[in-house]
PDB file of C-alpha atoms and ligand atoms in Angstrom:
ATOM      1  CA  MET A   1      90.864 104.086 113.328  1.00 95.00           C
ATOM      2  CA  ILE A   2      93.854 106.323 112.726  1.00 97.00           C
ATOM      3  CA  TYR A   3      97.225 104.584 112.885  1.00 98.00           C
ATOM      4  CA  GLU A   4     100.302 106.166 114.371  1.00 97.00           C
ATOM      5  CA  ILE A   5     102.840 106.627 111.565  1.00 97.00           C
ATOM      6  CA  ARG A   6     106.132 104.860 112.168  1.00 98.00           C
ATOM      7  CA  THR A   7     109.092 107.105 111.453  1.00 98.00           C
ATOM      8  CA  TYR A   8     112.627 106.808 110.119  1.00 98.00           C
ATOM      9  CA  GLY A   9     114.754 104.594 112.366  1.00 97.00           C
ATOM     10  CA  ASP A  10     111.874 102.343 113.422  1.00 98.00           C
ATOM     11  CA  PRO A  11     112.906  98.742 112.614  1.00 97.00           C
ATOM     12  CA  VAL A  12     109.350  97.935 111.497  1.00 98.00           C
ATOM     13  CA  LEU A  13     110.037  99.951 108.307  1.00 98.00           C
ATOM     14  CA  ARG A  14     112.933  97.621 107.459  1.00 98.00           C
ATOM     15  CA  ASN A  15     111.314  94.295 108.373  1.00 98.00           C
ATOM     16  CA  LYS A  16     110.305  91.700 105.819  1.00 98.00           C
ATOM     17  CA  ASN A  17     106.671  92.066 104.749  1.00 98.00           C
ATOM     18  CA  GLU A  18     104.618  88.907 104.267  1.00 98.00           C
ATOM     19  CA  ASP A  19     102.187  88.227 101.430  1.00 98.00           C
ATOM     20  CA  VAL A  20      98.540  88.366 102.458  1.00 98.00           C
ATOM     21  CA  LYS A  21      97.247  84.803 102.321  1.00 97.00           C
ATOM     22  CA  LYS A  22      93.568  85.393 102.943  1.00 97.00           C
ATOM     23  CA  ILE A  23      91.636  88.543 102.096  1.00 98.00           C
ATOM     24  CA  ASP A  24      89.069  88.731 104.883  1.00 98.00           C
ATOM     25  CA  ASP A  25      87.281  91.383 106.967  1.00 98.00           C
ATOM     26  CA  ASN A  26      90.395  91.845 109.070  1.00 98.00           C
ATOM     27  CA  ILE A  27      92.433  92.804 105.982  1.00 98.00           C
ATOM     28  CA  ARG A  28      89.613  95.028 104.686  1.00 98.00           C
ATOM     29  CA  GLU A  29      89.514  96.801 108.049  1.00 98.00           C
ATOM     30  CA  ILE A  30      93.282  97.392 107.953  1.00 98.00           C
ATOM     31  CA  LEU A  31      92.940  98.838 104.430  1.00 98.00           C
ATOM     32  CA  ASP A  32      90.060 101.115 105.523  1.00 98.00           C
ATOM     33  CA  ASN A  33      92.096 102.311 108.502  1.00 98.00           C
ATOM     34  CA  MET A  34      95.063 102.957 106.229  1.00 98.00           C
ATOM     35  CA  VAL A  35      92.898 105.086 103.912  1.00 98.00           C
ATOM     36  CA  GLU A  36      91.522 106.996 106.919  1.00 98.00           C
ATOM     37  CA  THR A  37      95.055 107.564 108.235  1.00 98.00           C
ATOM     38  CA  MET A  38      96.406 108.654 104.830  1.00 97.00           C
ATOM     39  CA  ARG A  39      93.578 111.194 104.428  1.00 96.00           C
ATOM     40  CA  GLU A  40      93.911 112.491 107.981  1.00 95.00           C
ATOM     41  CA  ILE A  41      97.492 113.533 107.285  1.00 93.00           C
ATOM     42  CA  SER A  42      96.902 114.520 103.636  1.00 92.00           C
ATOM     43  CA  GLY A  43      99.168 111.849 102.164  1.00 93.00           C
ATOM     44  CA  ILE A  44      98.752 110.382  98.693  1.00 96.00           C
ATOM     45  CA  GLY A  45      99.912 106.921  99.729  1.00 98.00           C
ATOM     46  CA  LEU A  46     100.495 104.747 102.759  1.00 98.00           C
ATOM     47  CA  ALA A  47     102.078 101.305 103.062  1.00 98.00           C
ATOM     48  CA  ALA A  48     101.265  98.823 105.839  1.00 98.00           C
ATOM     49  CA  PRO A  49     104.726  98.848 107.500  1.00 98.00           C
ATOM     50  CA  GLN A  50     104.281 102.612 108.043  1.00 98.00           C
ATOM     51  CA  ALA A  51     101.339 101.641 110.264  1.00 98.00           C
ATOM     52  CA  GLY A  52     103.470  99.024 112.018  1.00 98.00           C
ATOM     53  CA  ILE A  53     101.975  96.144 110.032  1.00 98.00           C
ATOM     54  CA  ASN A  54     104.421  93.942 108.106  1.00 98.00           C
ATOM     55  CA  LEU A  55     102.087  92.812 105.330  1.00 98.00           C
ATOM     56  CA  ARG A  56     102.275  93.429 101.563  1.00 98.00           C
ATOM     57  CA  LEU A  57      99.543  96.063 101.436  1.00 98.00           C
ATOM     58  CA  PHE A  58      99.362  99.697 100.444  1.00 98.00           C
ATOM     59  CA  VAL A  59      96.804 102.357  99.579  1.00 98.00           C
ATOM     60  CA  VAL A  60      97.176 105.219  97.103  1.00 98.00           C
ATOM     61  CA  GLU A  61      94.976 108.248  96.355  1.00 98.00           C
ATOM     62  CA  ALA A  62      96.834 110.017  93.562  1.00 96.00           C
ATOM     63  CA  GLU A  63      93.670 111.783  92.377  1.00 95.00           C
ATOM     64  CA  GLU A  64      91.248 113.146  94.910  1.00 92.00           C
ATOM     65  CA  GLY A  65      88.482 110.644  95.585  1.00 93.00           C
ATOM     66  CA  VAL A  66      90.114 107.789  93.638  1.00 97.00           C
ATOM     67  CA  VAL A  67      91.533 105.275  96.104  1.00 98.00           C
ATOM     68  CA  LYS A  68      93.349 102.096  95.121  1.00 98.00           C
ATOM     69  CA  LYS A  69      93.743  99.392  97.767  1.00 98.00           C
ATOM     70  CA  VAL A  70      96.614  97.154  96.760  1.00 98.00           C
ATOM     71  CA  ILE A  71      97.354  93.661  98.051  1.00 98.00           C
ATOM     72  CA  ASN A  72     100.419  91.547  97.128  1.00 98.00           C
ATOM     73  CA  PRO A  73     101.547  93.806  94.263  1.00 98.00           C
ATOM     74  CA  GLU A  74     103.822  92.577  91.513  1.00 98.00           C
ATOM     75  CA  PHE A  75     105.413  94.941  88.995  1.00 97.00           C
ATOM     76  CA  ILE A  76     105.694  93.273  85.632  1.00 95.00           C
ATOM     77  CA  GLU A  77     106.997  95.949  83.271  1.00 96.00           C
ATOM     78  CA  TYR A  78     108.644  99.353  83.509  1.00 96.00           C
ATOM     79  CA  SER A  79     108.974 102.076  80.884  1.00 96.00           C
ATOM     80  CA  LYS A  80     112.440 102.999  79.661  1.00 96.00           C
ATOM     81  CA  GLU A  81     111.724 106.688  80.326  1.00 97.00           C
ATOM     82  CA  ILE A  82     113.098 107.765  83.675  1.00 97.00           C
ATOM     83  CA  ILE A  83     111.800 110.821  85.521  1.00 96.00           C
ATOM     84  CA  ASP A  84     113.576 112.720  88.293  1.00 96.00           C
ATOM     85  CA  TYR A  85     110.840 114.021  90.596  1.00 96.00           C
ATOM     86  CA  GLU A  86     110.636 115.341  94.129  1.00 96.00           C
ATOM     87  CA  GLU A  87     109.256 112.970  96.760  1.00 97.00           C
ATOM     88  CA  GLY A  88     108.473 113.037 100.422  1.00 96.00           C
ATOM     89  CA  CYS A  89     107.306 110.380 102.842  1.00 97.00           C
ATOM     90  CA  LEU A  90     105.043 110.426 105.899  1.00 96.00           C
ATOM     91  CA  SER A  91     107.681 108.322 107.681  1.00 98.00           C
ATOM     92  CA  VAL A  92     110.446 110.814 106.860  1.00 97.00           C
ATOM     93  CA  PRO A  93     108.793 114.140 107.743  1.00 95.00           C
ATOM     94  CA  GLY A  94     110.394 117.399 106.640  1.00 95.00           C
ATOM     95  CA  ILE A  95     112.567 115.948 103.875  1.00 97.00           C
ATOM     96  CA  HIS A  96     111.772 116.325 100.178  1.00 97.00           C
ATOM     97  CA  LYS A  97     114.259 115.222  97.536  1.00 97.00           C
ATOM     98  CA  LYS A  98     114.285 114.122  93.927  1.00 97.00           C
ATOM     99  CA  VAL A  99     114.229 110.417  93.087  1.00 97.00           C
ATOM    100  CA  LYS A 100     114.721 108.884  89.626  1.00 97.00           C
ATOM    101  CA  ARG A 101     112.059 106.338  88.673  1.00 97.00           C
ATOM    102  CA  PRO A 102     110.509 104.880  85.517  1.00 98.00           C
ATOM    103  CA  GLU A 103     107.712 107.078  84.186  1.00 97.00           C
ATOM    104  CA  SER A 104     105.168 104.302  83.780  1.00 98.00           C
ATOM    105  CA  LEU A 105     104.685 100.665  84.646  1.00 97.00           C
ATOM    106  CA  LYS A 106     102.434  97.651  84.522  1.00 98.00           C
ATOM    107  CA  VAL A 107     101.320  96.152  87.829  1.00 98.00           C
ATOM    108  CA  LYS A 108      99.362  93.121  89.000  1.00 98.00           C
ATOM    109  CA  TYR A 109      97.713  92.970  92.400  1.00 98.00           C
ATOM    110  CA  LEU A 110      94.626  91.833  94.300  1.00 98.00           C
ATOM    111  CA  ASN A 111      91.958  94.301  95.371  1.00 98.00           C
ATOM    112  CA  GLU A 112      90.040  94.163  98.660  1.00 97.00           C
ATOM    113  CA  LYS A 113      87.522  91.733  97.154  1.00 97.00           C
ATOM    114  CA  GLY A 114      90.336  89.357  96.245  1.00 97.00           C
ATOM    115  CA  GLU A 115      89.942  90.077  92.528  1.00 98.00           C
ATOM    116  CA  LYS A 116      92.986  90.091  90.269  1.00 98.00           C
ATOM    117  CA  VAL A 117      93.721  93.541  88.881  1.00 98.00           C
ATOM    118  CA  GLU A 118      96.179  94.339  86.109  1.00 98.00           C
ATOM    119  CA  GLU A 119      96.829  97.981  85.312  1.00 97.00           C
ATOM    120  CA  GLU A 120      99.115 100.309  83.408  1.00 98.00           C
ATOM    121  CA  LEU A 121      99.960 103.368  85.445  1.00 98.00           C
ATOM    122  CA  ASP A 122     101.720 106.617  84.669  1.00 96.00           C
ATOM    123  CA  ASN A 123     102.361 110.070  86.127  1.00 94.00           C
ATOM    124  CA  LEU A 124     101.614 110.404  89.830  1.00 96.00           C
ATOM    125  CA  TRP A 125      99.999 106.958  90.021  1.00 98.00           C
ATOM    126  CA  ALA A 126     103.156 105.255  88.768  1.00 98.00           C
ATOM    127  CA  ARG A 127     105.308 107.372  91.052  1.00 98.00           C
ATOM    128  CA  ALA A 128     103.208 106.657  94.157  1.00 98.00           C
ATOM    129  CA  PHE A 129     102.898 102.921  93.425  1.00 98.00           C
ATOM    130  CA  GLN A 130     106.691 102.628  93.145  1.00 98.00           C
ATOM    131  CA  HIS A 131     107.269 104.610  96.333  1.00 98.00           C
ATOM    132  CA  GLU A 132     104.748 102.508  98.283  1.00 98.00           C
ATOM    133  CA  ASN A 133     105.993  99.238  96.806  1.00 98.00           C
ATOM    134  CA  ASP A 134     109.504 100.148  97.969  1.00 98.00           C
ATOM    135  CA  HIS A 135     108.116 100.313 101.521  1.00 98.00           C
ATOM    136  CA  LEU A 136     107.078  96.654 101.128  1.00 98.00           C
ATOM    137  CA  GLU A 137     110.724  95.857 100.333  1.00 98.00           C
ATOM    138  CA  GLY A 138     111.925  97.814 103.385  1.00 98.00           C
ATOM    139  CA  ILE A 139     113.237 100.614 101.146  1.00 98.00           C
ATOM    140  CA  LEU A 140     112.698 104.328 101.855  1.00 98.00           C
ATOM    141  CA  PHE A 141     112.970 107.092  99.256  1.00 98.00           C
ATOM    142  CA  VAL A 142     115.954 108.598 101.079  1.00 97.00           C
ATOM    143  CA  ASP A 143     117.846 105.363 100.279  1.00 97.00           C
ATOM    144  CA  LYS A 144     117.504 106.279  96.595  1.00 97.00           C
ATOM    145  CA  ILE A 145     118.393 109.964  96.485  1.00 96.00           C
ATOM    146  CA  ALA A 146     121.612 111.224  94.903  1.00 94.00           C
ATOM    147  CA  PRO A 147     124.745 111.094  97.120  1.00 94.00           C
ATOM    148  CA  VAL A 148     125.000 114.899  97.234  1.00 94.00           C
ATOM    149  CA  ALA A 149     121.399 115.219  98.416  1.00 94.00           C
ATOM    150  CA  LYS A 150     121.975 112.414 100.889  1.00 93.00           C
ATOM    151  CA  ARG A 151     124.899 114.258 102.457  1.00 94.00           C
ATOM    152  CA  LEU A 152     122.714 117.345 102.868  1.00 94.00           C
ATOM    153  CA  VAL A 153     120.119 115.437 104.894  1.00 96.00           C
ATOM    154  CA  SER A 154     122.358 112.943 106.700  1.00 96.00           C
ATOM    155  CA  LYS A 155     122.395 114.875 109.970  1.00 97.00           C
ATOM    156  CA  LYS A 156     118.628 115.372 109.879  1.00 97.00           C
ATOM    157  CA  LEU A 157     118.161 111.639 109.292  1.00 97.00           C
ATOM    158  CA  LEU A 158     120.494 110.729 112.126  1.00 97.00           C
ATOM    159  CA  ASN A 159     118.557 112.980 114.509  1.00 97.00           C
ATOM    160  CA  MET A 160     115.249 111.590 113.280  1.00 97.00           C
ATOM    161  CA  LYS A 161     116.492 108.057 113.935  1.00 97.00           C
ATOM    162  CA  LYS A 162     117.548 108.989 117.468  1.00 97.00           C
ATOM    163  CA  GLU A 163     114.155 110.597 118.160  1.00 97.00           C
ATOM    164  CA  THR A 164     112.341 107.551 116.790  1.00 97.00           C
ATOM    165  CA  LEU A 165     114.357 105.093 118.882  1.00 96.00           C
ATOM    166  CA  LYS A 166     113.733 107.200 121.981  1.00 96.00           C
ATOM    167  CA  LYS A 167     109.994 107.303 121.217  1.00 93.00           C
ATOM    168  CA  ILE A 168     109.705 103.524 120.798  1.00 92.00           C
ATOM    169  CA  GLY A 169     111.951 102.899 123.791  1.00 89.00           C
ATOM    170  CA  LYS A 170     114.901 101.249 122.064  1.00 76.00           C
TER     171      LYS A 170
HETATM  172 NI1   NI B   1     106.633 106.700 102.061  1.00 85.17          NI
END
């Protein structure tokens, strides 16, 4: 099943996301649907709130054919090296801006079998994990762009928010 992507201005993107308490077929189905949705729209990552689900889940495919399904992530260490790199987001269509983030990190999470995974990630994997994890904190990449860049897109964001609120009937 393909989810409808929630867009900028939708309160579901700012809600609190709950830890997954039990990894069952329902959760595995959500993760499969998220992967299907991400691939349908050629994304490299998708977090549950973007599908209207306020749970601590995301999926990332930073290399073609390699999918990571991430449950209750916890970042335990960041590199000191910071990289400024252009990002976009399926929930903020049409906007691409640079965001500063640590180059690499260590993360702990549960996979879809409920197994504990601990990994060191760098490059696009580290970038995508941080972007998706921000979604679980109700943070969007446009919250983190430089003030000058933010001013350049502020009108676009305002219009996007209006369109979103109209679409969801608020
Ligand atoms: Ni995003």
